[in-house]
Amino acid sequence: MVQIEQLAARTPAVSVDELLKGFYPSPRFGQVSFASYRPDQNQPSQAAAVKALEGFAGGVGAGDGDGLFKKLFTKKKVAARAGIYLDGGFGVGKTHLLASLWHAAPGPKAFGTFVEYTNLVGALSFRKTVEALSHYKLVCIDEFELDDPGDTVLMSRLMRELADAGVKLAATSNTLPGSLGDGRFAAVDFAREIQVLADQFDVIRIDGEDFRHRGLPAAPAPLKNSQLAAQMRAEFDGKTVAEDEFSSLIGHLAGVHPSRYRQLIDGIDGVVWRNVETITEQAVALRFVVLADRLYDKDVPILASGVPFDKLFTDEMMHGGYTKKYFRAVSRLTALAREGQNHEPS
């Protein structure tokens, strides 16, 4: 038997402490380490990145007690920089390495995506976010995004203040389909947009097979509404499933702050969406991207009827200013839809 709930009926109330407790690697990277990373022997930069990150992890917390006053009025040594930035193509293991750094470093520490940190600022305010994270030894930012100038400036201010407070920083670039250049696009823009802050980062290039030119994987054919119940029983017997009319879910997300989407799907083993439609409004689409990321983080399979996920966003969106976000969302939703159709209904 399947226990059915609705995401559209959930309105999670989350405290500051609960929000901060959510900043850790997703289950996909919950047990990774530097030792479990397998460098490509044909790509020496991968092994070099592991060595550099191991050294960086050893320095996290080493300067405890060296606050901003001491930084300003003590003669500087040829110091290790406050941050490390991993630049490379999609699929070369940057998140694996960033999560390995998080696991290896002493706490307190935080791990989240660029979007999660901007959402945290939106939920708490900039000053309260700085105050909360200034007590951490390490802050890891996965998938640093450069498609929104406002968010980029916001994050640059946040990271600069954290670095001044003695917090070590680590970030990865976001080079997905639609990016320009040869894989250095994110690093170049990072240096240009963040200016002074970029001087505090050591940029580590990780070479490897670049998946950008493969394009989007083919999305599985949507199910018919009449097939959903049987497929749900076959796939999720004994589990808890959130079954929603797609339009109702979309409307509900507008009333839930994206910083709470992780809690929105707590305890959910699978989702079923009826009558998926192409999203035509940018604000709605960007909220849905956040939900897609949180579902992917927790590896929640999806069953859906309606349009296929490669038609979830308009052509204009897929080729506009947020193309990287939408490509990532479609790719991740497609993977979860495949996982949702592993069993044949009886």
mmCIF file with all atom_site columns, N, CA and C in Angstrom, residues 40 53 146 263 283 310:
data_model
loop_
_atom_site.group_PDB
_atom_site.id
_atom_site.type_symbol
_atom_site.label_atom_id
_atom_site.label_alt_id
_atom_site.label_comp_id
_atom_site.label_asym_id
_atom_site.label_entity_id
_atom_site.label_seq_id
_atom_site.pdbx_PDB_ins_code
_atom_site.Cartn_x
_atom_site.Cartn_y
_atom_site.Cartn_z
_atom_site.occupancy
_atom_site.B_iso_or_equiv
_atom_site.pdbx_formal_charge
_atom_site.auth_seq_id
_atom_site.auth_comp_id
_atom_site.auth_asym_id
_atom_site.auth_atom_id
_atom_site.pdbx_PDB_model_num
ATOM 1  N N  . ASP A 1 40  ? 41.288 10.546 -13.190 1.00 0.00 ? 40  ASP A N  1
ATOM 2  C CA . ASP A 1 40  ? 41.598 10.025 -14.516 1.00 0.00 ? 40  ASP A CA 1
ATOM 3  C C  . ASP A 1 40  ? 43.104 10.145 -14.726 1.00 0.00 ? 40  ASP A C  1
ATOM 4  N N  . LEU A 1 53  ? 43.394 20.159 -2.376  1.00 0.00 ? 53  LEU A N  1
ATOM 5  C CA . LEU A 1 53  ? 42.273 20.223 -1.448  1.00 0.00 ? 53  LEU A CA 1
ATOM 6  C C  . LEU A 1 53  ? 42.605 19.564 -0.118  1.00 0.00 ? 53  LEU A C  1
ATOM 7  N N  . LEU A 1 146 ? 26.583 32.706 -12.223 1.00 0.00 ? 146 LEU A N  1
ATOM 8  C CA . LEU A 1 146 ? 26.928 34.061 -12.636 1.00 0.00 ? 146 LEU A CA 1
ATOM 9  C C  . LEU A 1 146 ? 25.889 34.653 -13.589 1.00 0.00 ? 146 LEU A C  1
ATOM 10 N N  . GLN A 1 263 ? 12.732 21.123 3.478   1.00 0.00 ? 263 GLN A N  1
ATOM 11 C CA . GLN A 1 263 ? 11.796 20.609 4.483   1.00 0.00 ? 263 GLN A CA 1
ATOM 12 C C  . GLN A 1 263 ? 10.447 20.246 3.861   1.00 0.00 ? 263 GLN A C  1
ATOM 13 N N  . ALA A 1 283 ? 9.573  33.792 -13.104 1.00 0.00 ? 283 ALA A N  1
ATOM 14 C CA . ALA A 1 283 ? 9.630  33.654 -11.649 1.00 0.00 ? 283 ALA A CA 1
ATOM 15 C C  . ALA A 1 283 ? 9.172  32.274 -11.213 1.00 0.00 ? 283 ALA A C  1
ATOM 16 N N  . ASP A 1 310 ? 11.534 17.699 -21.151 1.00 0.00 ? 310 ASP A N  1
ATOM 17 C CA . ASP A 1 310 ? 12.311 18.540 -22.053 1.00 0.00 ? 310 ASP A CA 1
ATOM 18 C C  . ASP A 1 310 ? 11.459 19.639 -22.682 1.00 0.00 ? 310 ASP A C  1
#
